[in-house]
mmCIF file with all atom_site columns, C-alpha atoms in Angstrom:
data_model
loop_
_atom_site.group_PDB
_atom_site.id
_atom_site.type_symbol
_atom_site.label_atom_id
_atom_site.label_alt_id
_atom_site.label_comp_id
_atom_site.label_asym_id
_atom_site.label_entity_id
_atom_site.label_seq_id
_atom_site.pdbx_PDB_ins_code
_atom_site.Cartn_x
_atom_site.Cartn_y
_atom_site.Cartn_z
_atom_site.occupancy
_atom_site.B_iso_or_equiv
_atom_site.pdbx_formal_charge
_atom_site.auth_seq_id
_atom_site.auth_comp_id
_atom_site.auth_asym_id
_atom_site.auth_atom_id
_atom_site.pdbx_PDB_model_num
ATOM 1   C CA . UNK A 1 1   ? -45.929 18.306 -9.979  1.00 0.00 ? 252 UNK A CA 1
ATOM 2   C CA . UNK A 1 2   ? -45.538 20.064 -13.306 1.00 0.00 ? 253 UNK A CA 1
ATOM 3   C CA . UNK A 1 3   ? -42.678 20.125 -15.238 1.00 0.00 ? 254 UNK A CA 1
ATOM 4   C CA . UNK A 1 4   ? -43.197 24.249 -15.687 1.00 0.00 ? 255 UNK A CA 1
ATOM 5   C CA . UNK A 1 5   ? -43.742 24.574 -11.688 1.00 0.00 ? 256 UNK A CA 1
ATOM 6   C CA . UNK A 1 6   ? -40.584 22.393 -10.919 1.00 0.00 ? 257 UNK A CA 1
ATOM 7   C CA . UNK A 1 7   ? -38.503 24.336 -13.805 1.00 0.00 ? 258 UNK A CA 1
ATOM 8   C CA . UNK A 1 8   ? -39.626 27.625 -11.910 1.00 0.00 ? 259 UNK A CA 1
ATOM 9   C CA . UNK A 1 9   ? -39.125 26.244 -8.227  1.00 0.00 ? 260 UNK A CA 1
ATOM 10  C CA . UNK A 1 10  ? -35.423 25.215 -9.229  1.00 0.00 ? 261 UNK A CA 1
ATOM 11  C CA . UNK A 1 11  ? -34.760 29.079 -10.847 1.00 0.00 ? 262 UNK A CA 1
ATOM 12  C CA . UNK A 1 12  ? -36.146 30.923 -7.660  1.00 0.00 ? 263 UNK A CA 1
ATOM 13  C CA . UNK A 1 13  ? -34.023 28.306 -5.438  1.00 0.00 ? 264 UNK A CA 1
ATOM 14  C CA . UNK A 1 14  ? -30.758 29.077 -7.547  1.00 0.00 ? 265 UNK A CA 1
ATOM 15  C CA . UNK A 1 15  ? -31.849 33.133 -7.052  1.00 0.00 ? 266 UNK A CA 1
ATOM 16  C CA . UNK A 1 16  ? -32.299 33.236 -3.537  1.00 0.00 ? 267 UNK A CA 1
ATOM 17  C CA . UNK A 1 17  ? -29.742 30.307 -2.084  1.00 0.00 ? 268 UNK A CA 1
ATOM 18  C CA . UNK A 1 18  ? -26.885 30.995 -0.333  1.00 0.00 ? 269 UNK A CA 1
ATOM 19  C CA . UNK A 1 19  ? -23.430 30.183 -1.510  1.00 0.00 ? 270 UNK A CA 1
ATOM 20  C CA . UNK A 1 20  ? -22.612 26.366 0.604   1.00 0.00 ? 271 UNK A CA 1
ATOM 21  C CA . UNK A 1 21  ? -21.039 26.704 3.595   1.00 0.00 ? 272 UNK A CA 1
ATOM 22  C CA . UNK A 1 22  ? -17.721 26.052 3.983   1.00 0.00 ? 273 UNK A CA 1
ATOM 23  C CA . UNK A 1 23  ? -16.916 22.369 4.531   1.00 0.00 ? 274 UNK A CA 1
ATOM 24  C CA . UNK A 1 24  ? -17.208 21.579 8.289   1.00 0.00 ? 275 UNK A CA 1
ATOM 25  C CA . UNK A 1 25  ? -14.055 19.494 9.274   1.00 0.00 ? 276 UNK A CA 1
ATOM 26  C CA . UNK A 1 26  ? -14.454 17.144 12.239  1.00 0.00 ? 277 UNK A CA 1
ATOM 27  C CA . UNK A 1 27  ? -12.711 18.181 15.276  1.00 0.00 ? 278 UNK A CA 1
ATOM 28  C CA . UNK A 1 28  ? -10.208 14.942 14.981  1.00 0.00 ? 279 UNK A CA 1
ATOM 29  C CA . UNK A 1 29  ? -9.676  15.990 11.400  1.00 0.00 ? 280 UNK A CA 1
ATOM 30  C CA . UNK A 1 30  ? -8.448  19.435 12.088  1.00 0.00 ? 281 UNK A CA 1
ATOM 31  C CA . UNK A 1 31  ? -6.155  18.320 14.599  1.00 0.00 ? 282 UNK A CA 1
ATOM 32  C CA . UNK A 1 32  ? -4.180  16.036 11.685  1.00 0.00 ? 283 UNK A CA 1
ATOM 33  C CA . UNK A 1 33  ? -4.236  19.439 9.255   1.00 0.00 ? 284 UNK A CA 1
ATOM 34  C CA . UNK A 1 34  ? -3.211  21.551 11.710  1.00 0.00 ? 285 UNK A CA 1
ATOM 35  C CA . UNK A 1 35  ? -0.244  19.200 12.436  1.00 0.00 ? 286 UNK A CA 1
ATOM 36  C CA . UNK A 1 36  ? 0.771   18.571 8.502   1.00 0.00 ? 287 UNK A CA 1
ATOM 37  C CA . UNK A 1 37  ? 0.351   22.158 7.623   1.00 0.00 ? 288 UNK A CA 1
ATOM 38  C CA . UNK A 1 38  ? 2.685   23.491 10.344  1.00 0.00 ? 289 UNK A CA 1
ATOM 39  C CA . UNK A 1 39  ? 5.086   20.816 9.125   1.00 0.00 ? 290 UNK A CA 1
ATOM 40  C CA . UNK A 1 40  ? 4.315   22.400 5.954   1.00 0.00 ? 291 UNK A CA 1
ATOM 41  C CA . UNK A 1 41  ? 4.748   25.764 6.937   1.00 0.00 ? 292 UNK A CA 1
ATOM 42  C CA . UNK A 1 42  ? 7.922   25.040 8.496   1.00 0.00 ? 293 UNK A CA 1
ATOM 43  C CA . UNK A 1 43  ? 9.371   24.383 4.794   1.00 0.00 ? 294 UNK A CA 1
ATOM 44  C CA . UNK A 1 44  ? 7.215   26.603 2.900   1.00 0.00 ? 295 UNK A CA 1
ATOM 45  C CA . UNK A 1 45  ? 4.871   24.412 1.407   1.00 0.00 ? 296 UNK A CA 1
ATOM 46  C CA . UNK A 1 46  ? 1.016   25.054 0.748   1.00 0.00 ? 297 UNK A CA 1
ATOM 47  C CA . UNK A 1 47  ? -1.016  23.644 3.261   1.00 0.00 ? 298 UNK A CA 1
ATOM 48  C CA . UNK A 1 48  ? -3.266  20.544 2.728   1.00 0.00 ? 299 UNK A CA 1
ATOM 49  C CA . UNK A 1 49  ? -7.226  20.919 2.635   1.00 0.00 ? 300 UNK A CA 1
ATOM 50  C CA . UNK A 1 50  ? -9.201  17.877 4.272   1.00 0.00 ? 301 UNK A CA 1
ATOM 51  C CA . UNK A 1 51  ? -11.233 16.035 1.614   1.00 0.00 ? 302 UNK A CA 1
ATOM 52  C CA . UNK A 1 52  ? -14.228 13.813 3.144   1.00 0.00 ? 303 UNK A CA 1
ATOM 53  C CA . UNK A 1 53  ? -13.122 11.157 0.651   1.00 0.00 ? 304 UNK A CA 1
ATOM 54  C CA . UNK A 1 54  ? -10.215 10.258 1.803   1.00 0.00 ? 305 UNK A CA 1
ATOM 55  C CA . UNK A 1 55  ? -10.745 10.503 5.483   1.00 0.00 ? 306 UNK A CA 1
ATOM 56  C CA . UNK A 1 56  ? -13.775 8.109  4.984   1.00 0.00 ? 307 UNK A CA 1
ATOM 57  C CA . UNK A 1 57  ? -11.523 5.401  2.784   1.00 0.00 ? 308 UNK A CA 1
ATOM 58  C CA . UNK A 1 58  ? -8.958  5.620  5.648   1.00 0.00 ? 309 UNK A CA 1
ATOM 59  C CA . UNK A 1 59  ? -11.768 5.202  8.317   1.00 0.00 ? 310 UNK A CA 1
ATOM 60  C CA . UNK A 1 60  ? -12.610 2.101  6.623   1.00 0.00 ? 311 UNK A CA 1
ATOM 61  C CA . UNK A 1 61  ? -9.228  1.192  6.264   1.00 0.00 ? 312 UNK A CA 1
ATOM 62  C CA . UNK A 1 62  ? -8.410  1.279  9.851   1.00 0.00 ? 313 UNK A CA 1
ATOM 63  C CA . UNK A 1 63  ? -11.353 -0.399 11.235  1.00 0.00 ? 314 UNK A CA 1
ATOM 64  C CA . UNK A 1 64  ? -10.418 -3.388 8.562   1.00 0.00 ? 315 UNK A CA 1
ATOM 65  C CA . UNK A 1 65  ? -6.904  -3.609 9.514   1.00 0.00 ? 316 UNK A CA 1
ATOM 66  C CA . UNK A 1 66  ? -8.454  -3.887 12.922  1.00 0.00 ? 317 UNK A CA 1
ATOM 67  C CA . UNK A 1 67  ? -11.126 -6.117 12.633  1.00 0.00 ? 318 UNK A CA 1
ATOM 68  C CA . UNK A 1 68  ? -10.177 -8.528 10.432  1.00 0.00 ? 319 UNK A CA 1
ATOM 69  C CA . UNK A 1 69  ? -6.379  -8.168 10.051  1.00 0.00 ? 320 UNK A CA 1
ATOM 70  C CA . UNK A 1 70  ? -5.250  -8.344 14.014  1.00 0.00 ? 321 UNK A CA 1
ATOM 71  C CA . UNK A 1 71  ? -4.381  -4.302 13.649  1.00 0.00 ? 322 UNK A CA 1
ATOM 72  C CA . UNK A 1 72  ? -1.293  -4.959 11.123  1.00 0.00 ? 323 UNK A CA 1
ATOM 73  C CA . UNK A 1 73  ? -0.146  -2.817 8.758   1.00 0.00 ? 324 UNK A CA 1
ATOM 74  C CA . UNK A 1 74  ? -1.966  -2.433 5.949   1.00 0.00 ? 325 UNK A CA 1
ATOM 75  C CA . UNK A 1 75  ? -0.419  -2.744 2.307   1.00 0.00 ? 326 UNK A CA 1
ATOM 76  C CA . UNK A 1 76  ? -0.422  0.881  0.976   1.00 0.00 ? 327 UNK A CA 1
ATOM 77  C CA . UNK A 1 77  ? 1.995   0.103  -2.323  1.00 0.00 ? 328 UNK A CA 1
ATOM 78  C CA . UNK A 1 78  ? -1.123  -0.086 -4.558  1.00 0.00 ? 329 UNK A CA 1
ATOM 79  C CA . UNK A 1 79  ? -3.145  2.763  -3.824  1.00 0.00 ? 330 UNK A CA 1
ATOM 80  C CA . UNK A 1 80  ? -3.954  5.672  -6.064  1.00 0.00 ? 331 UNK A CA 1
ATOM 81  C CA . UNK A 1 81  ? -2.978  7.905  -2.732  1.00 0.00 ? 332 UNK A CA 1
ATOM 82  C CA . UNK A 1 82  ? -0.009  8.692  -0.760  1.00 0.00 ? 333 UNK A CA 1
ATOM 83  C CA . UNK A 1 83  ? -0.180  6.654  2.265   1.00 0.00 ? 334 UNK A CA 1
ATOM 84  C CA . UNK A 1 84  ? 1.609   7.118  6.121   1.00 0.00 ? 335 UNK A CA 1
ATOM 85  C CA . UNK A 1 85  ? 0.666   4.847  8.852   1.00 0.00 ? 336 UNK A CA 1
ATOM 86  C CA . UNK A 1 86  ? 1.881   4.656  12.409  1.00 0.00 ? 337 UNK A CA 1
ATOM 87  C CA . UNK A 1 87  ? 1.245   1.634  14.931  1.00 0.00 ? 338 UNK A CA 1
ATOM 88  C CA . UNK A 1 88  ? 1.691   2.241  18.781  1.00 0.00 ? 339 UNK A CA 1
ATOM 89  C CA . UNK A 1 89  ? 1.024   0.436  21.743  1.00 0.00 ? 340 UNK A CA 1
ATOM 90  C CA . UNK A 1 90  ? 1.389   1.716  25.490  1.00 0.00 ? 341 UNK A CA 1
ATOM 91  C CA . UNK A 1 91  ? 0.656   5.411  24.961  1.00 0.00 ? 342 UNK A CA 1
ATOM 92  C CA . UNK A 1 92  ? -2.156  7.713  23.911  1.00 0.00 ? 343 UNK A CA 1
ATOM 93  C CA . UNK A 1 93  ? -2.358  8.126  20.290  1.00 0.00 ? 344 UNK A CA 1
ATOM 94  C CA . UNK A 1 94  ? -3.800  11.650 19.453  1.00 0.00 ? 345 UNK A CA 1
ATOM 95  C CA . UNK A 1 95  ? -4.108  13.111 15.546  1.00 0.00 ? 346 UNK A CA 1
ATOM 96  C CA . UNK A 1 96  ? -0.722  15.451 16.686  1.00 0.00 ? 347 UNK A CA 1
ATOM 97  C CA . UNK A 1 97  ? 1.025   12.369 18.115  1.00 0.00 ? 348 UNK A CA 1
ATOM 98  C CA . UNK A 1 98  ? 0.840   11.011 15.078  1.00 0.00 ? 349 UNK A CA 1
ATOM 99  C CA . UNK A 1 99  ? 1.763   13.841 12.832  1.00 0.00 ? 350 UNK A CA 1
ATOM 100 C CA . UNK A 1 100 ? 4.900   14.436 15.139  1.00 0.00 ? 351 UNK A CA 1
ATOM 101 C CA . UNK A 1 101 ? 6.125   10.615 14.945  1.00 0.00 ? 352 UNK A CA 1
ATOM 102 C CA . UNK A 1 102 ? 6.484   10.848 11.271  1.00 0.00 ? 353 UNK A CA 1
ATOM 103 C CA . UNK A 1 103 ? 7.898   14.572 11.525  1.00 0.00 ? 354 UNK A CA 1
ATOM 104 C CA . UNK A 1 104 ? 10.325  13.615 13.376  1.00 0.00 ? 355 UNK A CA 1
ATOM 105 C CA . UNK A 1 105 ? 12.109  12.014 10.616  1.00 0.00 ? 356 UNK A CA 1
ATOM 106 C CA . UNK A 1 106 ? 13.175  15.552 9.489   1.00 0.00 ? 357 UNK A CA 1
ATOM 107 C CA . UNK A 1 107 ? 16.356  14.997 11.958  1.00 0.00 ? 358 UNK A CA 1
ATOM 108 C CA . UNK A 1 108 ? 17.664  12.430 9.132   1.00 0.00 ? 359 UNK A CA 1
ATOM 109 C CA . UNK A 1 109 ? 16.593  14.521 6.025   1.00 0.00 ? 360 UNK A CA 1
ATOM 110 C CA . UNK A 1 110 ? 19.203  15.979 4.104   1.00 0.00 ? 361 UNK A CA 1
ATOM 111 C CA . UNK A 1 111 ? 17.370  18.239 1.604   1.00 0.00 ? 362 UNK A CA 1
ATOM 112 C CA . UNK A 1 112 ? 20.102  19.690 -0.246  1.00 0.00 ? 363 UNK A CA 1
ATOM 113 C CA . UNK A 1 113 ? 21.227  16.342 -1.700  1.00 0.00 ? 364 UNK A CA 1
ATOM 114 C CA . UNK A 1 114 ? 17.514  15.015 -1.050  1.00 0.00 ? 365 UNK A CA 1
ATOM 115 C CA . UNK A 1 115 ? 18.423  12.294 0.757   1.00 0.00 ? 366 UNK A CA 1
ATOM 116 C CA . UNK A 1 116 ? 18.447  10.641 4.503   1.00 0.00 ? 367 UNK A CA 1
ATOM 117 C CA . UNK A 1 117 ? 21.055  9.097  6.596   1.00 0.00 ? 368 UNK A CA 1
ATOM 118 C CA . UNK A 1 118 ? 21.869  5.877  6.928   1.00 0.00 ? 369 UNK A CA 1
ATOM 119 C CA . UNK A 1 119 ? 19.900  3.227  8.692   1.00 0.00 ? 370 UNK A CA 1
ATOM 120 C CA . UNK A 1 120 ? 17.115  5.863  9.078   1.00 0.00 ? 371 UNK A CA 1
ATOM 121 C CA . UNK A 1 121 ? 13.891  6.341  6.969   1.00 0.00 ? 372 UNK A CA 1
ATOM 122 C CA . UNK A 1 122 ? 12.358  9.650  6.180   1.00 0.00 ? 373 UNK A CA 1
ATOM 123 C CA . UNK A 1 123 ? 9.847   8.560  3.819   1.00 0.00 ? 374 UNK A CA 1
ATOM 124 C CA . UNK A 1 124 ? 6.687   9.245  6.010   1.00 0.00 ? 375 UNK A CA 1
ATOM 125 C CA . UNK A 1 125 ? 8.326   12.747 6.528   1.00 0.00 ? 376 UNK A CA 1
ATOM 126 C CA . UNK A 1 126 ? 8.530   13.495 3.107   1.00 0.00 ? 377 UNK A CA 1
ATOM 127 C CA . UNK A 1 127 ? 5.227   12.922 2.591   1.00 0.00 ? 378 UNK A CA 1
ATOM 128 C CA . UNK A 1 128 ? 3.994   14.592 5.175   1.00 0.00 ? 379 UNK A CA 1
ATOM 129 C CA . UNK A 1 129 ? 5.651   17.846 3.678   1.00 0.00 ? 380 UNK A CA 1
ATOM 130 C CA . UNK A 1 130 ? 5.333   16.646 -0.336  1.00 0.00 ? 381 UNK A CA 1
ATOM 131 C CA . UNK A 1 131 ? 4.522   20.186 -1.992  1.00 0.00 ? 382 UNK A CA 1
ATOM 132 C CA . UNK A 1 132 ? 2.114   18.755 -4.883  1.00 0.00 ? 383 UNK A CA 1
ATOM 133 C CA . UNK A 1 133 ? -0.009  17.134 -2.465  1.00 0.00 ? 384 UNK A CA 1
ATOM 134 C CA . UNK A 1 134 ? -3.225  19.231 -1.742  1.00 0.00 ? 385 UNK A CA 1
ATOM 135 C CA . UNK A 1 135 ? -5.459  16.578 0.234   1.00 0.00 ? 386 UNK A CA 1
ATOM 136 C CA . UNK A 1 136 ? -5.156  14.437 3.054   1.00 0.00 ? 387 UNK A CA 1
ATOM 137 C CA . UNK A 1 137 ? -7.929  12.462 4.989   1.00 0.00 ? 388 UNK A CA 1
ATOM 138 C CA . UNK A 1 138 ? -6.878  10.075 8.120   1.00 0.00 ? 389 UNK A CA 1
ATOM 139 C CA . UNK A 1 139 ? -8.033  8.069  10.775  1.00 0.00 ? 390 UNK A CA 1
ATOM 140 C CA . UNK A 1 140 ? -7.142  6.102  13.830  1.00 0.00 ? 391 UNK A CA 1
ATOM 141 C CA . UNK A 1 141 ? -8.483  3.187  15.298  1.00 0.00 ? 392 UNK A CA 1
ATOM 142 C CA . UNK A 1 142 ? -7.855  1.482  18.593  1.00 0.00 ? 393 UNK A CA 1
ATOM 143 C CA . UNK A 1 143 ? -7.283  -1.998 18.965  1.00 0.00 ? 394 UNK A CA 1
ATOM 144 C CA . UNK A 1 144 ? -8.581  -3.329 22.405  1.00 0.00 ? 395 UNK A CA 1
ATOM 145 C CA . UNK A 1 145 ? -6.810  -6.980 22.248  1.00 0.00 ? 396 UNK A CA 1
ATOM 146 C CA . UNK A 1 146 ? -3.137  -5.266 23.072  1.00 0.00 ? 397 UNK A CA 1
ATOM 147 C CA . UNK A 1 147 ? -4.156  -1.830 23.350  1.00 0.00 ? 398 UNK A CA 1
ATOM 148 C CA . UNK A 1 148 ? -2.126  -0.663 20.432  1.00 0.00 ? 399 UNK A CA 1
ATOM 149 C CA . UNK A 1 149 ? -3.796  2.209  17.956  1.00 0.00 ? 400 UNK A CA 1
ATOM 150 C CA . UNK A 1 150 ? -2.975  2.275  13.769  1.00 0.00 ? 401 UNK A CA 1
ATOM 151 C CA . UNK A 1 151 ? -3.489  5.337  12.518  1.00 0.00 ? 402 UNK A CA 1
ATOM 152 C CA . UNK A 1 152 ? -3.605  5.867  8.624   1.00 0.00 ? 403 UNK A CA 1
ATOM 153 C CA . UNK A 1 153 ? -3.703  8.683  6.610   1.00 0.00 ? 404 UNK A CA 1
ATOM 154 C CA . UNK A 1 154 ? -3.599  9.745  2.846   1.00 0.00 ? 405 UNK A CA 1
ATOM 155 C CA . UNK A 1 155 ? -2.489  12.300 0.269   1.00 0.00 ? 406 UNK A CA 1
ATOM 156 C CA . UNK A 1 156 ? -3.716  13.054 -3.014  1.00 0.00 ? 407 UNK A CA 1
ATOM 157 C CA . UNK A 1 157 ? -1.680  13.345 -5.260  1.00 0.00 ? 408 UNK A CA 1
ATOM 158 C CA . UNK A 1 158 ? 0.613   11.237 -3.705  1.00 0.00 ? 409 UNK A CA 1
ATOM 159 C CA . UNK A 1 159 ? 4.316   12.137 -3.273  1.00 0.00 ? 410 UNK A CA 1
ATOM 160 C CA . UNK A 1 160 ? 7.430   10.550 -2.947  1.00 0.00 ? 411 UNK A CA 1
ATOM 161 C CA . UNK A 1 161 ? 7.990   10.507 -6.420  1.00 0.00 ? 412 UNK A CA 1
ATOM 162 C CA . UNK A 1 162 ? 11.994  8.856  -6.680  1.00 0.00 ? 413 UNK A CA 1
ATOM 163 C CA . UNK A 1 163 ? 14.692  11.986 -7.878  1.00 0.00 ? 414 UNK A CA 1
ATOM 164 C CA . UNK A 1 164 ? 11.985  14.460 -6.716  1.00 0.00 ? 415 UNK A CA 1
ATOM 165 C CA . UNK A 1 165 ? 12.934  16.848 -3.808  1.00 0.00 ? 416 UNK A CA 1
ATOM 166 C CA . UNK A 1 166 ? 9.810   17.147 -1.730  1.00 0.00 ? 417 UNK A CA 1
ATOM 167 C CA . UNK A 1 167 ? 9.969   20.751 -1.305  1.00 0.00 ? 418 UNK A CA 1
#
């Protein structure tokens, strides 16, 4: 192929293409944004956008943490991301089960003094509704040997930044 053809092939593609569709988000995945951006919504906060990235470095996160680390916590403190992570065993785990587990620290959030009560954390709820975070990605996987699920998710930029308010 010549390099005049291929110059010309690329100008008529850029003239007649279509602008990309929008980003398809996996079924699963919408079901975590819709859950964070209500949470979101509830406080006036922008909602998150899913970003392919991150839901594919928490995929592989997950299935580590469950194939070669007995479905344990993983060790978020060193990420570039915002991390929340729930483990359950005995129930179904669903992306909105998940979302309202770490929501439900908003009973112990104080947010005029920016602070939670004692004995309680509200960490994975203030990330959750962190207003300079704009992506998230997360995913689940089930462990079979006790029938427990961890689900993981991330935030870019991360929040919790300490003497910040998250909203």
């Amino acid at each position: 192929m010549n390099k005049a053809f291929l110059v010309f092939t690329v100008l008529v593609w850029r003239a007649t293409a279509q602008a990309p569709p929008a980003a398809v988000v996996p079924p699963e995945a919408q079901g975590y944004l819709e859950a964070h951006n209500k949470a979101r919504a509830d406080v006036g906060v922008a909602p998150l956008k899913w970003n392919i990235q991150l839901g594919k470095a928490t995929s592989l996160l997950v299935r580590f943490q469950r194939d070669r680390q007995n479905c344990q916590f993983a060790n978020l403190t060193s990420g570039k991301y915002g991390g929340n992570q729930m483990w359950a065993t005995g129930e179904v785990v669903t992306p909105q089960t998940v979302v309202d587990n770490w929501v439900s620290e908003k009973t112990y959030y104080t947010y005029a003094n920016n602070s939670c009560a004692p004995s309680h954390r509200c960490g994975v709820y203030t990330q959750v509704v962190w207003r300079n975070s704009a992506e998230l990605g997360c995913a689940l996987a089930r462990c079979s040997k006790d029938q427990s699920t961890l689900a993981i998710c991330f935030y870019n930029p991360p929040g919790n930044v300490i003497g910040e308010s998250p909203y």
